[in-house]
Each structure stands twice: as C-alpha cells, then as structure tokens.
PDB file of C-alpha atoms in Angstrom:
ATOM      1  CA  MET J   1      -8.215  93.617 -57.957  1.00 78.00           C
ATOM      2  CA  ARG J   2      -5.004  93.890 -55.899  1.00 86.00           C
ATOM      3  CA  LYS J   3      -3.102  90.579 -55.101  1.00 93.00           C
ATOM      4  CA  LYS J   4      -3.816  89.369 -51.716  1.00 97.00           C
ATOM      5  CA  ILE J   5      -0.706  89.858 -49.314  1.00 98.00           C
ATOM      6  CA  GLY J   6       0.431  87.243 -46.640  1.00 98.00           C
ATOM      7  CA  LEU J   7       2.868  87.650 -44.095  1.00 98.00           C
ATOM      8  CA  ALA J   8       4.735  84.288 -42.640  1.00 98.00           C
ATOM      9  CA  LEU J   9       6.474  84.546 -39.348  1.00 98.00           C
ATOM     10  CA  GLY J  10       8.753  82.014 -38.546  1.00 98.00           C
ATOM     11  CA  GLY J  11      10.028  80.237 -35.467  1.00 96.00           C
ATOM     12  CA  GLY J  12      13.193  81.251 -33.488  1.00 92.00           C
ATOM     13  CA  SER J  13      12.523  81.739 -29.845  1.00 90.00           C
ATOM     14  CA  ALA J  14      14.107  85.378 -29.047  1.00 92.00           C
ATOM     15  CA  ARG J  15      15.184  86.085 -32.353  1.00 95.00           C
ATOM     16  CA  GLY J  16      11.494  86.243 -33.310  1.00 96.00           C
ATOM     17  CA  PHE J  17      11.366  89.834 -31.771  1.00 97.00           C
ATOM     18  CA  ALA J  18      12.701  91.050 -35.104  1.00 97.00           C
ATOM     19  CA  HIS J  19       9.206  90.234 -36.766  1.00 98.00           C
ATOM     20  CA  ILE J  20       8.282  93.532 -34.659  1.00 98.00           C
ATOM     21  CA  GLY J  21      10.747  95.534 -36.636  1.00 98.00           C
ATOM     22  CA  VAL J  22       9.723  94.005 -39.695  1.00 98.00           C
ATOM     23  CA  LEU J  23       5.751  94.654 -39.057  1.00 98.00           C
ATOM     24  CA  ARG J  24       7.043  98.248 -38.232  1.00 98.00           C
ATOM     25  CA  VAL J  25       8.954  98.799 -41.551  1.00 98.00           C
ATOM     26  CA  LEU J  26       5.809  97.217 -43.275  1.00 98.00           C
ATOM     27  CA  LEU J  27       3.276  99.581 -41.662  1.00 97.00           C
ATOM     28  CA  GLN J  28       5.356 102.588 -42.318  1.00 97.00           C
ATOM     29  CA  GLU J  29       5.598 101.519 -45.861  1.00 97.00           C
ATOM     30  CA  LYS J  30       1.783 101.295 -45.828  1.00 96.00           C
ATOM     31  CA  ILE J  31       2.279  97.682 -47.205  1.00 97.00           C
ATOM     32  CA  PRO J  32      -1.264  95.902 -46.929  1.00 95.00           C
ATOM     33  CA  LEU J  33      -1.238  92.591 -44.817  1.00 97.00           C
ATOM     34  CA  ASP J  34      -4.366  90.498 -45.612  1.00 98.00           C
ATOM     35  CA  TYR J  35      -3.120  87.620 -43.722  1.00 98.00           C
ATOM     36  CA  ILE J  36      -0.697  86.702 -41.088  1.00 98.00           C
ATOM     37  CA  ALA J  37       0.621  83.013 -40.555  1.00 98.00           C
ATOM     38  CA  GLY J  38       2.820  82.275 -37.828  1.00 98.00           C
ATOM     39  CA  CYS J  39       5.110  79.285 -36.177  1.00 98.00           C
ATOM     40  CA  SER J  40       6.398  79.172 -32.862  1.00 96.00           C
ATOM     41  CA  MET J  41       7.571  82.633 -31.732  1.00 96.00           C
ATOM     42  CA  GLY J  42       6.263  84.116 -35.237  1.00 98.00           C
ATOM     43  CA  SER J  43       2.824  82.772 -33.630  1.00 98.00           C
ATOM     44  CA  LEU J  44       3.188  84.787 -30.749  1.00 97.00           C
ATOM     45  CA  ILE J  45       4.191  88.053 -32.174  1.00 97.00           C
ATOM     46  CA  GLY J  46       1.685  87.411 -35.107  1.00 98.00           C
ATOM     47  CA  GLY J  47      -1.067  86.470 -32.902  1.00 98.00           C
ATOM     48  CA  ILE J  48      -0.872  89.292 -30.648  1.00 97.00           C
ATOM     49  CA  PHE J  49      -0.433  91.807 -33.467  1.00 97.00           C
ATOM     50  CA  ALA J  50      -3.141  90.156 -35.368  1.00 97.00           C
ATOM     51  CA  ALA J  51      -5.705  90.470 -32.605  1.00 97.00           C
ATOM     52  CA  GLU J  52      -6.005  94.128 -32.857  1.00 91.00           C
ATOM     53  CA  GLY J  53      -3.152  95.357 -34.965  1.00 90.00           C
ATOM     54  CA  ASP J  54      -1.492  97.234 -32.094  1.00 92.00           C
ATOM     55  CA  LEU J  55       2.141  97.161 -32.833  1.00 95.00           C
ATOM     56  CA  ASP J  56       2.896 100.025 -30.030  1.00 94.00           C
ATOM     57  CA  ALA J  57       1.795  97.750 -27.257  1.00 91.00           C
ATOM     58  CA  LEU J  58       3.465  94.794 -28.730  1.00 93.00           C
ATOM     59  CA  GLU J  59       6.741  96.236 -28.656  1.00 94.00           C
ATOM     60  CA  SER J  60       6.620  97.748 -25.191  1.00 92.00           C
ATOM     61  CA  LEU J  61       5.794  94.376 -23.956  1.00 89.00           C
ATOM     62  CA  ALA J  62       8.656  92.756 -25.646  1.00 92.00           C
ATOM     63  CA  ILE J  63      11.023  95.428 -24.394  1.00 91.00           C
ATOM     64  CA  VAL J  64      10.143  94.760 -20.837  1.00 88.00           C
ATOM     65  CA  PHE J  65       9.599  91.146 -21.336  1.00 84.00           C
ATOM     66  CA  ASP J  66      11.546  89.128 -18.500  1.00 83.00           C
ATOM     67  CA  SER J  67      11.645  85.437 -19.461  1.00 77.00           C
ATOM     68  CA  LYS J  68      12.327  84.504 -15.568  1.00 80.00           C
ATOM     69  CA  LYS J  69       8.905  85.916 -14.814  1.00 84.00           C
ATOM     70  CA  TYR J  70       7.204  84.184 -17.406  1.00 80.00           C
ATOM     71  CA  PHE J  71       8.792  80.770 -17.580  1.00 86.00           C
ATOM     72  CA  ASP J  72       7.591  78.606 -14.899  1.00 82.00           C
ATOM     73  CA  ILE J  73      10.094  76.092 -14.326  1.00 85.00           C
ATOM     74  CA  THR J  74       8.710  72.551 -13.538  1.00 83.00           C
ATOM     75  CA  LEU J  75      10.265  69.101 -12.875  1.00 74.00           C
ATOM     76  CA  SER J  76       8.191  67.518 -15.730  1.00 74.00           C
ATOM     77  CA  SER J  77       9.920  64.861 -17.807  1.00 69.00           C
ATOM     78  CA  SER J  78       8.254  66.525 -20.992  1.00 76.00           C
ATOM     79  CA  GLY J  79       9.700  69.889 -20.568  1.00 79.00           C
ATOM     80  CA  TYR J  80      11.066  72.716 -18.070  1.00 77.00           C
ATOM     81  CA  VAL J  81       8.667  75.258 -18.904  1.00 89.00           C
ATOM     82  CA  LYS J  82       4.972  74.724 -17.849  1.00 89.00           C
ATOM     83  CA  GLY J  83       3.860  77.523 -20.358  1.00 88.00           C
ATOM     84  CA  ASN J  84       1.105  78.682 -18.297  1.00 92.00           C
ATOM     85  CA  LYS J  85       2.086  82.053 -17.375  1.00 94.00           C
ATOM     86  CA  VAL J  86       3.082  82.711 -21.106  1.00 94.00           C
ATOM     87  CA  GLN J  87      -0.368  81.708 -22.072  1.00 96.00           C
ATOM     88  CA  GLU J  88      -1.719  83.769 -19.340  1.00 96.00           C
ATOM     89  CA  LEU J  89      -0.009  86.711 -20.868  1.00 94.00           C
ATOM     90  CA  LEU J  90      -1.137  85.746 -24.454  1.00 96.00           C
ATOM     91  CA  LYS J  91      -4.679  85.691 -23.112  1.00 96.00           C
ATOM     92  CA  LEU J  92      -4.675  89.115 -21.743  1.00 95.00           C
ATOM     93  CA  MET J  93      -2.563  90.624 -24.675  1.00 95.00           C
ATOM     94  CA  THR J  94      -5.157  89.288 -27.183  1.00 96.00           C
ATOM     95  CA  LYS J  95      -8.035  89.778 -25.098  1.00 95.00           C
ATOM     96  CA  ASN J  96      -8.832  86.173 -25.155  1.00 97.00           C
ATOM     97  CA  ILE J  97     -10.540  86.674 -28.535  1.00 97.00           C
ATOM     98  CA  ASN J  98     -11.031  83.972 -31.074  1.00 98.00           C
ATOM     99  CA  ILE J  99      -8.683  83.626 -34.005  1.00 98.00           C
ATOM    100  CA  GLU J 100     -12.115  84.455 -36.081  1.00 98.00           C
ATOM    101  CA  LYS J 101     -12.483  87.787 -34.421  1.00 97.00           C
ATOM    102  CA  ALA J 102      -8.832  89.055 -35.188  1.00 98.00           C
ATOM    103  CA  ALA J 103      -8.433  92.358 -36.601  1.00 97.00           C
ATOM    104  CA  VAL J 104      -6.039  90.518 -39.375  1.00 97.00           C
ATOM    105  CA  PRO J 105      -6.936  87.188 -40.408  1.00 98.00           C
ATOM    106  CA  PHE J 106      -4.378  85.009 -38.514  1.00 98.00           C
ATOM    107  CA  SER J 107      -3.513  81.243 -38.415  1.00 98.00           C
ATOM    108  CA  CYS J 108      -0.783  79.262 -36.819  1.00 98.00           C
ATOM    109  CA  ILE J 109       0.567  75.864 -36.967  1.00 98.00           C
ATOM    110  CA  ALA J 110       1.589  73.119 -34.440  1.00 98.00           C
ATOM    111  CA  THR J 111       2.679  69.743 -34.910  1.00 98.00           C
ATOM    112  CA  CYS J 112       0.266  66.992 -33.724  1.00 98.00           C
ATOM    113  CA  VAL J 113       2.066  64.202 -31.837  1.00 97.00           C
ATOM    114  CA  GLU J 114      -0.584  61.638 -32.253  1.00 97.00           C
ATOM    115  CA  ASP J 115      -0.816  61.740 -36.017  1.00 95.00           C
ATOM    116  CA  ALA J 116       2.643  63.265 -36.957  1.00 96.00           C
ATOM    117  CA  LYS J 117       1.283  66.006 -39.104  1.00 97.00           C
ATOM    118  CA  LEU J 118       0.971  69.428 -39.181  1.00 97.00           C
ATOM    119  CA  ARG J 119      -2.136  71.331 -37.973  1.00 98.00           C
ATOM    120  CA  ARG J 120      -3.101  74.858 -39.000  1.00 98.00           C
ATOM    121  CA  PHE J 121      -5.203  76.431 -36.233  1.00 98.00           C
ATOM    122  CA  THR J 122      -7.985  78.761 -37.621  1.00 97.00           C
ATOM    123  CA  SER J 123     -10.296  79.005 -35.135  1.00 97.00           C
ATOM    124  CA  GLY J 124     -10.511  78.954 -31.396  1.00 98.00           C
ATOM    125  CA  PRO J 125      -8.711  81.333 -28.818  1.00 98.00           C
ATOM    126  CA  ILE J 126      -5.739  82.804 -30.184  1.00 98.00           C
ATOM    127  CA  HIS J 127      -3.987  82.064 -26.811  1.00 98.00           C
ATOM    128  CA  GLU J 128      -4.557  78.349 -27.171  1.00 98.00           C
ATOM    129  CA  ALA J 129      -3.481  78.031 -30.742  1.00 98.00           C
ATOM    130  CA  VAL J 130      -0.220  79.978 -30.030  1.00 98.00           C
ATOM    131  CA  ARG J 131       0.519  77.851 -26.916  1.00 98.00           C
ATOM    132  CA  ALA J 132       0.435  74.831 -28.982  1.00 98.00           C
ATOM    133  CA  SER J 133       2.712  76.490 -31.453  1.00 98.00           C
ATOM    134  CA  ILE J 134       5.422  77.512 -29.194  1.00 96.00           C
ATOM    135  CA  SER J 135       5.612  74.298 -27.404  1.00 95.00           C
ATOM    136  CA  ILE J 136       9.502  73.554 -28.182  1.00 90.00           C
ATOM    137  CA  PRO J 137      10.365  69.657 -27.559  1.00 88.00           C
ATOM    138  CA  GLY J 138      12.278  69.631 -24.171  1.00 82.00           C
ATOM    139  CA  ILE J 139      11.644  72.929 -23.248  1.00 86.00           C
ATOM    140  CA  PHE J 140       7.889  73.776 -23.085  1.00 92.00           C
ATOM    141  CA  THR J 141       5.883  71.030 -22.146  1.00 94.00           C
ATOM    142  CA  PRO J 142       3.318  69.687 -24.906  1.00 95.00           C
ATOM    143  CA  TYR J 143       0.148  71.335 -24.990  1.00 96.00           C
ATOM    144  CA  GLU J 144      -2.971  69.261 -24.706  1.00 96.00           C
ATOM    145  CA  LEU J 145      -5.895  70.515 -26.800  1.00 96.00           C
ATOM    146  CA  ASP J 146      -9.351  68.653 -27.977  1.00 94.00           C
ATOM    147  CA  GLY J 147      -7.713  65.321 -27.042  1.00 96.00           C
ATOM    148  CA  LYS J 148      -4.375  65.716 -28.900  1.00 97.00           C
ATOM    149  CA  THR J 149      -0.981  66.589 -27.957  1.00 97.00           C
ATOM    150  CA  TYR J 150       0.844  69.615 -29.893  1.00 98.00           C
ATOM    151  CA  ILE J 151       4.502  70.462 -29.985  1.00 96.00           C
ATOM    152  CA  ASP J 152       6.010  72.998 -31.753  1.00 95.00           C
ATOM    153  CA  GLY J 153       5.155  73.511 -35.571  1.00 96.00           C
ATOM    154  CA  GLY J 154       8.835  73.938 -36.289  1.00 94.00           C
ATOM    155  CA  VAL J 155       9.436  70.270 -35.877  1.00 94.00           C
ATOM    156  CA  ILE J 156       7.779  70.259 -39.483  1.00 96.00           C
ATOM    157  CA  ASP J 157       8.104  73.677 -40.899  1.00 97.00           C
ATOM    158  CA  ARG J 158       9.154  76.616 -38.891  1.00 96.00           C
ATOM    159  CA  THR J 159       8.393  79.114 -41.824  1.00 98.00           C
ATOM    160  CA  ALA J 160       4.606  79.116 -41.919  1.00 98.00           C
ATOM    161  CA  ILE J 161       5.087  80.097 -45.500  1.00 98.00           C
ATOM    162  CA  ARG J 162       2.718  77.276 -46.560  1.00 98.00           C
ATOM    163  CA  ALA J 163       0.195  78.315 -44.025  1.00 98.00           C
ATOM    164  CA  ALA J 164      -0.106  81.861 -45.343  1.00 98.00           C
ATOM    165  CA  ARG J 165      -0.592  80.473 -48.765  1.00 98.00           C
ATOM    166  CA  GLU J 166      -3.297  78.427 -47.661  1.00 98.00           C
ATOM    167  CA  MET J 167      -4.981  81.219 -45.955  1.00 98.00           C
ATOM    168  CA  GLY J 168      -5.547  82.676 -49.590  1.00 98.00           C
ATOM    169  CA  ALA J 169      -2.341  84.946 -50.185  1.00 98.00           C
ATOM    170  CA  ASP J 170      -1.220  85.513 -53.664  1.00 97.00           C
ATOM    171  CA  ILE J 171       2.046  87.026 -52.484  1.00 97.00           C
ATOM    172  CA  VAL J 172       3.664  85.519 -49.672  1.00 98.00           C
ATOM    173  CA  ILE J 173       6.451  87.606 -47.477  1.00 98.00           C
ATOM    174  CA  GLY J 174       8.565  85.074 -45.502  1.00 98.00           C
ATOM    175  CA  VAL J 175      10.299  86.399 -42.455  1.00 98.00           C
ATOM    176  CA  ASP J 176      12.940  83.710 -41.239  1.00 98.00           C
ATOM    177  CA  VAL J 177      14.871  84.460 -38.026  1.00 96.00           C
ATOM    178  CA  SER J 178      16.597  81.441 -37.247  1.00 94.00           C
ATOM    179  CA  TYR J 179      19.838  79.224 -38.048  1.00 91.00           C
ATOM    180  CA  ARG J 180      20.565  79.431 -41.596  1.00 92.00           C
ATOM    181  CA  GLY J 181      23.466  77.354 -42.142  1.00 91.00           C
ATOM    182  CA  GLU J 182      26.351  79.299 -40.137  1.00 90.00           C
ATOM    183  CA  ALA J 183      28.897  77.816 -38.149  1.00 90.00           C
ATOM    184  CA  LEU J 184      27.932  76.291 -34.901  1.00 87.00           C
ATOM    185  CA  GLU J 185      30.062  75.760 -31.883  1.00 87.00           C
ATOM    186  CA  THR J 186      31.334  72.479 -30.677  1.00 92.00           C
ATOM    187  CA  PRO J 187      29.034  70.985 -28.569  1.00 87.00           C
ATOM    188  CA  ARG J 188      30.423  70.553 -25.008  1.00 88.00           C
ATOM    189  CA  THR J 189      27.111  68.703 -23.363  1.00 86.00           C
ATOM    190  CA  VAL J 190      24.553  66.040 -24.561  1.00 82.00           C
ATOM    191  CA  VAL J 191      21.986  68.717 -24.372  1.00 69.00           C
ATOM    192  CA  ASP J 192      24.114  70.865 -26.735  1.00 77.00           C
ATOM    193  CA  LEU J 193      24.490  68.002 -28.895  1.00 86.00           C
ATOM    194  CA  LEU J 194      20.518  67.596 -29.233  1.00 77.00           C
ATOM    195  CA  GLN J 195      19.848  70.916 -29.513  1.00 78.00           C
ATOM    196  CA  ASP J 196      22.587  71.174 -32.799  1.00 85.00           C
ATOM    197  CA  THR J 197      21.055  67.875 -34.017  1.00 87.00           C
ATOM    198  CA  PHE J 198      17.677  69.308 -33.984  1.00 83.00           C
ATOM    199  CA  THR J 199      18.923  72.725 -35.410  1.00 86.00           C
ATOM    200  CA  ILE J 200      20.718  71.411 -38.504  1.00 91.00           C
ATOM    201  CA  SER J 201      17.795  68.687 -39.594  1.00 89.00           C
ATOM    202  CA  GLU J 202      15.453  71.805 -39.029  1.00 89.00           C
ATOM    203  CA  TRP J 203      17.712  73.848 -41.595  1.00 93.00           C
ATOM    204  CA  TYR J 204      17.480  71.134 -44.093  1.00 92.00           C
ATOM    205  CA  LEU J 205      13.861  71.078 -43.982  1.00 91.00           C
ATOM    206  CA  THR J 206      13.653  75.008 -44.055  1.00 95.00           C
ATOM    207  CA  GLN J 207      15.560  75.524 -47.171  1.00 95.00           C
ATOM    208  CA  THR J 208      12.679  73.874 -49.143  1.00 95.00           C
ATOM    209  CA  TYR J 209      10.113  75.947 -47.455  1.00 97.00           C
ATOM    210  CA  LEU J 210      11.897  79.207 -48.007  1.00 97.00           C
ATOM    211  CA  LYS J 211      11.928  78.716 -51.831  1.00 97.00           C
ATOM    212  CA  GLU J 212       7.976  78.731 -51.817  1.00 98.00           C
ATOM    213  CA  ALA J 213       8.032  82.519 -50.460  1.00 98.00           C
ATOM    214  CA  ASP J 214       7.597  85.247 -52.920  1.00 98.00           C
ATOM    215  CA  VAL J 215       9.918  87.539 -51.013  1.00 98.00           C
ATOM    216  CA  LEU J 216      12.285  86.993 -48.134  1.00 98.00           C
ATOM    217  CA  VAL J 217      13.136  88.943 -45.434  1.00 98.00           C
ATOM    218  CA  LEU J 218      16.302  87.386 -43.405  1.00 98.00           C
ATOM    219  CA  PRO J 219      17.303  89.621 -40.338  1.00 97.00           C
ATOM    220  CA  GLU J 220      21.073  89.309 -39.640  1.00 94.00           C
ATOM    221  CA  ILE J 221      20.836  88.021 -36.045  1.00 92.00           C
ATOM    222  CA  ASN J 222      22.786  84.841 -36.144  1.00 87.00           C
ATOM    223  CA  ASP J 223      25.373  86.372 -33.406  1.00 87.00           C
ATOM    224  CA  ILE J 224      22.446  86.445 -30.913  1.00 88.00           C
ATOM    225  CA  LYS J 225      21.254  83.212 -29.193  1.00 81.00           C
ATOM    226  CA  GLY J 226      17.668  82.258 -29.468  1.00 76.00           C
ATOM    227  CA  SER J 227      17.720  81.977 -25.717  1.00 77.00           C
ATOM    228  CA  ASP J 228      18.607  85.551 -25.009  1.00 80.00           C
ATOM    229  CA  TYR J 229      15.781  87.686 -24.033  1.00 82.00           C
ATOM    230  CA  LYS J 230      18.072  90.630 -23.011  1.00 84.00           C
ATOM    231  CA  ASP J 231      18.865  92.211 -26.583  1.00 89.00           C
ATOM    232  CA  THR J 232      15.203  92.489 -27.383  1.00 93.00           C
ATOM    233  CA  GLN J 233      15.916  96.505 -28.746  1.00 94.00           C
ATOM    234  CA  LYS J 234      18.878  95.372 -31.056  1.00 95.00           C
ATOM    235  CA  ILE J 235      16.899  92.282 -32.162  1.00 96.00           C
ATOM    236  CA  ILE J 236      13.796  94.642 -33.190  1.00 97.00           C
ATOM    237  CA  GLU J 237      16.256  96.801 -35.059  1.00 97.00           C
ATOM    238  CA  ARG J 238      17.885  94.088 -36.967  1.00 97.00           C
ATOM    239  CA  GLY J 239      14.354  93.141 -38.018  1.00 98.00           C
ATOM    240  CA  MET J 240      13.759  96.949 -39.313  1.00 98.00           C
ATOM    241  CA  GLU J 241      17.128  96.606 -41.155  1.00 98.00           C
ATOM    242  CA  ALA J 242      16.143  93.714 -42.860  1.00 98.00           C
ATOM    243  CA  ALA J 243      12.856  94.730 -44.078  1.00 98.00           C
ATOM    244  CA  THR J 244      13.986  97.848 -45.136  1.00 98.00           C
ATOM    245  CA  ALA J 245      16.668  96.105 -47.366  1.00 98.00           C
ATOM    246  CA  ALA J 246      14.051  93.957 -48.572  1.00 98.00           C
ATOM    247  CA  MET J 247      11.616  96.772 -49.444  1.00 98.00           C
ATOM    248  CA  PRO J 248      12.537  97.216 -53.135  1.00 97.00           C
ATOM    249  CA  GLY J 249      11.915  93.300 -53.733  1.00 97.00           C
ATOM    250  CA  ILE J 250       8.690  93.362 -51.797  1.00 97.00           C
ATOM    251  CA  LYS J 251       7.561  96.351 -53.743  1.00 96.00           C
ATOM    252  CA  LYS J 252       8.539  94.794 -57.158  1.00 95.00           C
ATOM    253  CA  ALA J 253       6.744  91.838 -56.096  1.00 95.00           C
ATOM    254  CA  LEU J 254       3.380  94.086 -55.501  1.00 92.00           C
ATOM    255  CA  GLY J 255       3.858  96.078 -58.424  1.00 90.00           C
ATOM    256  CA  ILE J 256       4.266  99.051 -56.645  1.00 86.00           C
ATOM    257  CA  LYS J 257       6.629 101.634 -57.840  1.00 74.00           C
TER     258      LYS J 257
END
C-alpha cells in the first residue's frame, strides 16, 4: 500500500495565495493528496479547494479578490473586520457543504480563547471552521461557535503540520508562507510594534513545527506584505516556483522516481 500524503497549508494573509501555485504544481505532477489541513489563510485556500477540488475556480477568485469589497469594517473593540462578507463568500465557494462531505478530506485549526487550546475542526460547515481559523487577533473579530470564542490558529501553530499528521498522513508536505526570520523594518507606531512582536513570537514557535514536516515548500515572498492583496498573480507564481524546486524532495519522500 502506498503511503498517505497530507498537505499542510500555513497562515500568512495575502501571502497565502502562494498555496494556489503549490497546489497547481502538485496536481500537474500527479502527486496524490489524501488529506489537506490548513491554518488561517491556508485553511481558506485549502477549504475552498477541498470542497470540490476545483483549482481553476479558486485561482480565478483569488486573482479578482478585492479586500475592500469583502473586508467589512466595524468599530468593534475586538477587531476592525467583521468577517461576515468573507464568510458569505466562503459559504458560496464551498456550496455550504460540511467538512465530512469534502471531495478531499479536510481539517483546519483555530485557537479556542476559553481553554487556550488548539481545536482541529473535522466536522460541520467548512465556512464556519474556516471563519474561526482566519480570525487574526486585532484584525478579524473573534468567531463565536457553539458557545466558544475562536481566534486564528496561528496564535499556537500557523503550520497545520500536526493537524495533517493527526488526520492520518504518513508523509506531510508543509507549505510555509509567512515570516521566517528575515530583517524587519523599524516599527513606527504602537500598532507596528505589536504586529512585529506577534510576528517574532510566532516565528519561534513555528521553527519547532516546521521540523515535523517530511518535506517543506517555502515560497520566497518576504518582499510582499501580508496585507497586500494586489500582487496575487505574482504570489501564485512564487508558490509554483517553490513547489517546482521542492519536487525532487517530494518525489524522493514518496518513493517516486
């Protein structure tokens, strides 16, 4: 029997569009995907793809995505994006199906505020699970579900590598699209300082998780800000380049010549 393959798509806001390029190359190379796990933006890309396995529709959406149209601004003290419009888009793109009905087995992770633990969503509507996973503190308002409050899974683990392993994957391909220790600009405001603090702390946690992947795909996109949703095509291409570069390692791990 061949080994089961899990794809772990990490968080990274707009940089997460690189996951589309990675998926494109994996499909072109006929790499079977038995499981997809995602965190934050990785959960959004992974969830939409897993719902029906339609990468063309996902890429078309990404290229025309307008953050100003879908980021519904609020004056809430818990975040400045309500997330309702993004969730409606998710509901539409996933056809409101449950995780259990996805074309590709899928799970995503979010952090539960009340018990300070990571939850892996394995059932229920995909759009609800993803909305919980993308709740970046200070940006998206927390998501309330079944009496619990959820924020971005990246607070604990942005990689979703363990989540893919827990699904049953023998081989995990991890895709990391966020900050990986490069120099940061000097913060100019308190908000910048808080963001940098979270970024640095997250990176030190992430280094431990990345070691647990069998193969890593690391798109070179540190020159693109996570808040920049205008360079989607370039980000997708960077994902394709990274996946192509990693393909020999992927095939070696899978025993493919």
